Amino acid sequence: MGRSSKVCSSATSETMPELPEVETVARQLAPTLKGQKLLKVDFLDTKLERTFWPPGSLPAAFPLAGRSIGNVQRIGKQVVLTLEEPGQKPLWLAVHLRMTGRLVFDVEPQEPKHLRARFKLDGGELLFFDTRRFGVIKLHQEMAELVPTGIEPLSNELTSPRLASLLKKSRQPIKTWLLRQDRLVGLGNIYASEILFACAIHPERAAGSLSECEIRRLRRATRAILRRAISHQGTTFSDYRDSRGNKGSFQNLLHVYGKGGEPCKKCETLLVRLVQSGRS
DNA sequence: ATTATATCCTGATCGC
DNA sequence: TGCGATCAGGATATAA
């Protein structure tokens, strides 16, 4: 009988875009979109449209056509466009790609049936594709609504003492802890796995049990890996594409994510696949 | 306060 | 070959 035939159906695993992927998209879009005028917004998915407008207000209260795009930035895992109008308060358009979302400019990298929103600009079209429809696009009136509770791992805020104080109270496994967005923002399954491997901390260790030395290694690995991944335009495991429809290349530099059953690149021991909070 | 669970959604895969 | 059932995956609301 097929006991212990733990076939790793690797082809099916998917991950959402994490910090490096979203940063890549934002950096690419910024010079392209800045200064362009928004002419028309079309939602092809009514669910997306329902959650777009500020709660309790009518869409008519927010005439977007004619506004111009200012800043384009990444905040947490979101791409945020500033929509400006002379003499008026700016609005912010925040796109969360979640699992399979793609934000592309003037290219159509996949089936039109997965096109969920279309932003017509005076210099082209900004398209939002999303197979699984987990993605979210929201219009915000206040920048404060977009400031994440977790800290940006690449900012100066992430010091070892700060990280230590955040970790201290938690008895969660460190891997689960890293996936939370209310402590550090931007990490997901791929980078949390790679970071823990790089700093040699077992994913099941209790977050609060890390030594000072381990916390310093964790901080160092987090920043190094995120920076390296950004310089490779992120990781394309299956779905992710950048704003031009291209794949990232950091998947070629992964050590553990999606590699259950393969030999370790450091010591050749077979890597064991582990499931924590529903993630492999 | 912290942590576990259900929910969302679709395509791929599995069993019959 | 086809059909229905099952499942992954992150964030969030809700329950414990």
Short mmCIF file of N, CA and C in Angstrom, two decimals, chain A residues 161-276:
data_model
loop_
_atom_site.label_atom_id
_atom_site.label_comp_id
_atom_site.label_asym_id
_atom_site.label_seq_id
_atom_site.Cartn_x
_atom_site.Cartn_y
_atom_site.Cartn_z
N PRO A 161 17.04 45.26 18.92
CA PRO A 161 16.28 45.39 20.16
C PRO A 161 14.77 45.50 19.91
N ARG A 162 14.40 46.21 18.84
CA ARG A 162 12.98 46.34 18.50
C ARG A 162 12.39 44.98 18.13
N LEU A 163 13.14 44.24 17.35
CA LEU A 163 12.70 42.90 16.96
C LEU A 163 12.59 42.00 18.18
N ALA A 164 13.55 42.12 19.07
CA ALA A 164 13.54 41.31 20.29
C ALA A 164 12.30 41.59 21.13
N SER A 165 11.94 42.86 21.24
CA SER A 165 10.78 43.19 22.08
C SER A 165 9.48 42.72 21.43
N LEU A 166 9.44 42.71 20.11
CA LEU A 166 8.25 42.20 19.43
C LEU A 166 8.11 40.69 19.59
N LEU A 167 9.25 40.01 19.53
CA LEU A 167 9.25 38.55 19.60
C LEU A 167 8.97 38.03 21.01
N LYS A 168 9.39 38.82 21.98
CA LYS A 168 9.46 38.36 23.37
C LYS A 168 8.19 37.70 23.88
N LYS A 169 7.05 38.36 23.63
CA LYS A 169 5.81 37.87 24.25
C LYS A 169 5.23 36.63 23.58
N SER A 170 5.66 36.32 22.38
CA SER A 170 4.94 35.32 21.59
C SER A 170 5.45 33.89 21.78
N ARG A 171 4.51 32.98 21.90
CA ARG A 171 4.86 31.57 21.96
C ARG A 171 4.57 30.88 20.63
N GLN A 172 4.19 31.66 19.63
CA GLN A 172 3.96 31.08 18.30
C GLN A 172 5.26 30.55 17.72
N PRO A 173 5.14 29.53 16.85
CA PRO A 173 6.34 29.10 16.11
C PRO A 173 6.86 30.29 15.30
N ILE A 174 8.17 30.40 15.19
CA ILE A 174 8.76 31.58 14.54
C ILE A 174 8.30 31.73 13.09
N LYS A 175 8.11 30.58 12.42
CA LYS A 175 7.64 30.66 11.02
C LYS A 175 6.25 31.29 10.95
N THR A 176 5.35 30.83 11.80
CA THR A 176 4.01 31.40 11.85
C THR A 176 4.07 32.88 12.20
N TRP A 177 4.94 33.21 13.13
CA TRP A 177 5.10 34.60 13.57
C TRP A 177 5.54 35.51 12.43
N LEU A 178 6.46 35.01 11.62
CA LEU A 178 6.98 35.83 10.51
C LEU A 178 5.91 36.09 9.45
N LEU A 179 4.92 35.21 9.37
CA LEU A 179 3.86 35.39 8.37
C LEU A 179 2.84 36.45 8.78
N ARG A 180 2.83 36.82 10.06
CA ARG A 180 1.89 37.84 10.52
C ARG A 180 2.26 39.21 9.94
N GLN A 181 1.26 39.97 9.61
CA GLN A 181 1.53 41.29 9.03
C GLN A 181 1.43 42.40 10.09
N ASP A 182 1.04 42.05 11.31
CA ASP A 182 0.91 43.09 12.33
C ASP A 182 2.17 43.19 13.19
N ARG A 183 3.22 42.47 12.82
CA ARG A 183 4.51 42.59 13.52
C ARG A 183 5.53 43.15 12.52
N LEU A 184 5.89 42.32 11.54
CA LEU A 184 6.66 42.79 10.39
C LEU A 184 5.72 42.73 9.20
N VAL A 185 5.83 43.68 8.29
CA VAL A 185 5.02 43.60 7.07
C VAL A 185 5.83 43.05 5.91
N GLY A 186 5.15 42.35 5.03
CA GLY A 186 5.76 42.04 3.75
C GLY A 186 6.25 40.62 3.55
N LEU A 187 6.38 39.85 4.65
CA LEU A 187 6.85 38.48 4.48
C LEU A 187 5.70 37.54 4.20
N GLY A 188 5.96 36.53 3.40
CA GLY A 188 5.01 35.46 3.14
C GLY A 188 5.75 34.15 3.21
N ASN A 189 5.14 33.12 2.68
CA ASN A 189 5.67 31.77 2.85
C ASN A 189 7.07 31.58 2.26
N ILE A 190 7.30 32.12 1.08
CA ILE A 190 8.61 31.92 0.44
C ILE A 190 9.73 32.54 1.27
N TYR A 191 9.59 33.85 1.54
CA TYR A 191 10.72 34.54 2.18
C TYR A 191 10.87 34.16 3.65
N ALA A 192 9.78 33.87 4.34
CA ALA A 192 9.90 33.41 5.73
C ALA A 192 10.71 32.11 5.76
N SER A 193 10.43 31.21 4.83
CA SER A 193 11.16 29.94 4.77
C SER A 193 12.64 30.17 4.47
N GLU A 194 12.90 30.99 3.47
CA GLU A 194 14.29 31.23 3.07
C GLU A 194 15.09 31.94 4.16
N ILE A 195 14.43 32.88 4.83
CA ILE A 195 15.11 33.63 5.89
C ILE A 195 15.50 32.71 7.03
N LEU A 196 14.58 31.84 7.46
CA LEU A 196 14.89 30.95 8.58
C LEU A 196 16.00 29.96 8.22
N PHE A 197 16.00 29.51 6.98
CA PHE A 197 17.08 28.62 6.55
C PHE A 197 18.42 29.37 6.58
N ALA A 198 18.40 30.58 6.07
CA ALA A 198 19.65 31.36 5.98
C ALA A 198 20.25 31.64 7.34
N CYS A 199 19.40 31.86 8.34
CA CYS A 199 19.96 32.16 9.67
C CYS A 199 19.95 30.93 10.58
N ALA A 200 19.62 29.79 9.99
CA ALA A 200 19.70 28.51 10.71
C ALA A 200 18.87 28.49 11.99
N ILE A 201 17.60 28.90 11.84
CA ILE A 201 16.68 28.80 12.97
C ILE A 201 15.53 27.90 12.55
N HIS A 202 15.23 26.89 13.35
CA HIS A 202 14.17 25.94 13.00
C HIS A 202 12.81 26.63 13.05
N PRO A 203 11.98 26.39 12.01
CA PRO A 203 10.68 27.08 11.92
C PRO A 203 9.73 26.80 13.08
N GLU A 204 9.96 25.71 13.81
CA GLU A 204 9.05 25.39 14.92
C GLU A 204 9.49 25.98 16.25
N ARG A 205 10.64 26.63 16.25
CA ARG A 205 11.08 27.28 17.49
C ARG A 205 10.07 28.34 17.92
N ALA A 206 9.83 28.42 19.22
CA ALA A 206 8.93 29.46 19.72
C ALA A 206 9.56 30.83 19.50
N ALA A 207 8.74 31.77 19.00
CA ALA A 207 9.28 33.09 18.67
C ALA A 207 9.98 33.72 19.87
N GLY A 208 9.39 33.56 21.04
CA GLY A 208 9.93 34.20 22.23
C GLY A 208 11.16 33.52 22.79
N SER A 209 11.55 32.41 22.19
CA SER A 209 12.68 31.65 22.75
C SER A 209 14.01 31.94 22.06
N LEU A 210 13.97 32.84 21.05
CA LEU A 210 15.21 33.11 20.32
C LEU A 210 16.20 33.88 21.18
N SER A 211 17.46 33.49 21.06
CA SER A 211 18.52 34.20 21.81
C SER A 211 18.85 35.52 21.12
N GLU A 212 19.55 36.35 21.83
CA GLU A 212 19.95 37.64 21.27
C GLU A 212 20.73 37.46 19.97
N CYS A 213 21.60 36.47 19.98
CA CYS A 213 22.42 36.19 18.80
C CYS A 213 21.53 35.75 17.63
N GLU A 214 20.57 34.91 17.93
CA GLU A 214 19.67 34.43 16.87
C GLU A 214 18.82 35.57 16.31
N ILE A 215 18.42 36.47 17.18
CA ILE A 215 17.62 37.62 16.72
C ILE A 215 18.43 38.51 15.80
N ARG A 216 19.68 38.68 16.12
CA ARG A 216 20.55 39.48 15.23
C ARG A 216 20.71 38.79 13.88
N ARG A 217 20.85 37.47 13.92
CA ARG A 217 20.98 36.72 12.65
C ARG A 217 19.69 36.80 11.85
N LEU A 218 18.57 36.72 12.56
CA LEU A 218 17.27 36.79 11.89
C LEU A 218 17.08 38.14 11.20
N ARG A 219 17.42 39.20 11.89
CA ARG A 219 17.29 40.54 11.31
C ARG A 219 18.17 40.68 10.08
N ARG A 220 19.40 40.23 10.21
CA ARG A 220 20.36 40.33 9.13
C ARG A 220 19.90 39.55 7.90
N ALA A 221 19.44 38.33 8.14
CA ALA A 221 18.99 37.46 7.03
C ALA A 221 17.76 38.04 6.36
N THR A 222 16.85 38.57 7.16
CA THR A 222 15.63 39.15 6.62
C THR A 222 15.95 40.26 5.64
N ARG A 223 16.79 41.17 6.08
CA ARG A 223 17.11 42.33 5.23
C ARG A 223 17.92 41.93 4.01
N ALA A 224 18.86 41.03 4.20
CA ALA A 224 19.71 40.61 3.08
C ALA A 224 18.89 39.90 2.00
N ILE A 225 18.01 39.00 2.43
CA ILE A 225 17.26 38.22 1.45
C ILE A 225 16.24 39.08 0.73
N LEU A 226 15.57 39.95 1.45
CA LEU A 226 14.59 40.82 0.79
C LEU A 226 15.28 41.72 -0.24
N ARG A 227 16.43 42.28 0.14
CA ARG A 227 17.15 43.15 -0.79
C ARG A 227 17.60 42.39 -2.02
N ARG A 228 18.12 41.20 -1.78
CA ARG A 228 18.60 40.38 -2.91
C ARG A 228 17.43 40.01 -3.83
N ALA A 229 16.30 39.68 -3.22
CA ALA A 229 15.14 39.29 -4.03
C ALA A 229 14.64 40.48 -4.86
N ILE A 230 14.65 41.66 -4.27
CA ILE A 230 14.23 42.85 -5.02
C ILE A 230 15.16 43.05 -6.21
N SER A 231 16.45 42.84 -5.99
CA SER A 231 17.40 43.07 -7.10
C SER A 231 17.23 42.02 -8.20
N HIS A 232 16.50 40.95 -7.90
CA HIS A 232 16.19 39.93 -8.93
C HIS A 232 14.75 40.02 -9.41
N GLN A 233 14.10 41.11 -9.15
CA GLN A 233 12.69 41.31 -9.55
C GLN A 233 11.76 40.27 -8.95
N GLY A 234 12.11 39.79 -7.77
CA GLY A 234 11.22 38.89 -7.05
C GLY A 234 11.30 37.44 -7.50
N THR A 235 10.38 36.63 -6.96
CA THR A 235 10.36 35.20 -7.20
C THR A 235 9.10 34.83 -7.97
N THR A 236 9.27 34.15 -9.10
CA THR A 236 8.10 33.60 -9.79
C THR A 236 8.08 32.11 -9.57
N PHE A 237 7.18 31.66 -8.69
CA PHE A 237 7.05 30.22 -8.48
C PHE A 237 6.03 29.67 -9.45
N SER A 238 4.91 30.35 -9.56
CA SER A 238 3.94 29.95 -10.59
C SER A 238 3.25 31.14 -11.22
N ASP A 239 2.58 31.94 -10.41
CA ASP A 239 1.72 32.96 -10.98
C ASP A 239 2.32 34.36 -11.13
N TYR A 240 3.23 34.69 -10.24
CA TYR A 240 3.66 36.09 -10.21
C TYR A 240 4.28 36.57 -11.52
N ARG A 241 3.87 37.75 -11.95
CA ARG A 241 4.51 38.45 -13.06
C ARG A 241 4.66 39.91 -12.64
N ASP A 242 5.68 40.57 -13.18
CA ASP A 242 5.85 41.98 -12.86
C ASP A 242 4.93 42.83 -13.73
N SER A 243 5.10 44.14 -13.67
CA SER A 243 4.15 45.03 -14.35
C SER A 243 4.28 44.96 -15.86
N ARG A 244 5.31 44.26 -16.35
CA ARG A 244 5.47 44.11 -17.81
C ARG A 244 5.12 42.70 -18.24
N GLY A 245 4.64 41.89 -17.30
CA GLY A 245 4.26 40.52 -17.63
C GLY A 245 5.43 39.55 -17.55
N ASN A 246 6.57 40.01 -17.03
CA ASN A 246 7.75 39.14 -16.95
C ASN A 246 7.86 38.44 -15.61
N LYS A 247 8.56 37.31 -15.62
CA LYS A 247 8.82 36.58 -14.37
C LYS A 247 9.99 37.21 -13.63
N GLY A 248 10.01 36.98 -12.31
CA GLY A 248 11.19 37.33 -11.53
C GLY A 248 12.23 36.24 -11.71
N SER A 249 13.37 36.37 -11.02
CA SER A 249 14.40 35.33 -11.19
C SER A 249 14.94 34.81 -9.87
N PHE A 250 14.38 35.29 -8.75
CA PHE A 250 14.93 34.86 -7.46
C PHE A 250 14.63 33.39 -7.17
N GLN A 251 13.65 32.80 -7.88
CA GLN A 251 13.37 31.38 -7.68
C GLN A 251 14.61 30.53 -7.95
N ASN A 252 15.52 31.02 -8.77
CA ASN A 252 16.75 30.27 -9.04
C ASN A 252 17.70 30.28 -7.85
N LEU A 253 17.44 31.17 -6.90
CA LEU A 253 18.34 31.29 -5.76
C LEU A 253 17.71 30.78 -4.46
N LEU A 254 16.55 30.14 -4.58
CA LEU A 254 15.90 29.62 -3.38
C LEU A 254 16.66 28.40 -2.85
N HIS A 255 16.68 28.27 -1.53
CA HIS A 255 17.36 27.12 -0.91
C HIS A 255 16.40 26.07 -0.38
N VAL A 256 15.22 26.51 0.09
CA VAL A 256 14.32 25.54 0.72
C VAL A 256 12.87 25.57 0.24
N TYR A 257 12.38 26.75 -0.15
CA TYR A 257 10.96 26.83 -0.50
C TYR A 257 10.64 25.92 -1.69
N GLY A 258 9.64 25.05 -1.49
CA GLY A 258 9.23 24.14 -2.56
C GLY A 258 10.21 23.02 -2.85
N LYS A 259 11.14 22.79 -1.91
CA LYS A 259 12.19 21.81 -2.17
C LYS A 259 12.16 20.60 -1.25
N GLY A 260 10.99 20.32 -0.65
CA GLY A 260 10.87 19.15 0.21
C GLY A 260 11.31 17.90 -0.54
N GLY A 261 12.15 17.06 0.11
CA GLY A 261 12.61 15.83 -0.51
C GLY A 261 13.91 15.99 -1.29
N GLU A 262 14.31 17.23 -1.53
CA GLU A 262 15.57 17.43 -2.26
C GLU A 262 16.72 17.57 -1.27
N PRO A 263 17.94 17.32 -1.73
CA PRO A 263 19.09 17.46 -0.81
C PRO A 263 19.38 18.92 -0.49
N CYS A 264 19.79 19.14 0.75
CA CYS A 264 20.16 20.48 1.21
C CYS A 264 21.37 20.98 0.42
N LYS A 265 21.35 22.26 0.08
CA LYS A 265 22.46 22.82 -0.69
C LYS A 265 23.71 23.02 0.15
N LYS A 266 23.53 22.95 1.48
CA LYS A 266 24.71 23.14 2.34
C LYS A 266 25.32 21.81 2.75
N CYS A 267 24.43 20.85 3.12
CA CYS A 267 24.97 19.62 3.70
C CYS A 267 24.47 18.35 3.02
N GLU A 268 23.58 18.50 2.04
CA GLU A 268 23.09 17.37 1.25
C GLU A 268 22.11 16.44 1.97
N THR A 269 21.79 16.75 3.22
CA THR A 269 20.74 16.00 3.90
C THR A 269 19.42 16.29 3.19
N LEU A 270 18.55 15.29 3.10
CA LEU A 270 17.26 15.51 2.43
C LEU A 270 16.41 16.48 3.23
N LEU A 271 15.84 17.46 2.56
CA LEU A 271 14.99 18.44 3.22
C LEU A 271 13.63 17.82 3.52
N VAL A 272 13.13 18.05 4.71
CA VAL A 272 11.85 17.50 5.12
C VAL A 272 10.76 18.56 4.97
N ARG A 273 9.68 18.17 4.31
CA ARG A 273 8.56 19.08 4.12
C ARG A 273 7.74 19.14 5.41
N LEU A 274 7.43 20.33 5.84
CA LEU A 274 6.77 20.55 7.10
C LEU A 274 5.57 21.45 6.85
N VAL A 275 4.42 21.11 7.47
CA VAL A 275 3.25 21.96 7.28
C VAL A 275 2.95 22.72 8.57
N GLN A 276 2.93 24.04 8.47
CA GLN A 276 2.61 24.89 9.62
C GLN A 276 1.56 25.90 9.22
#
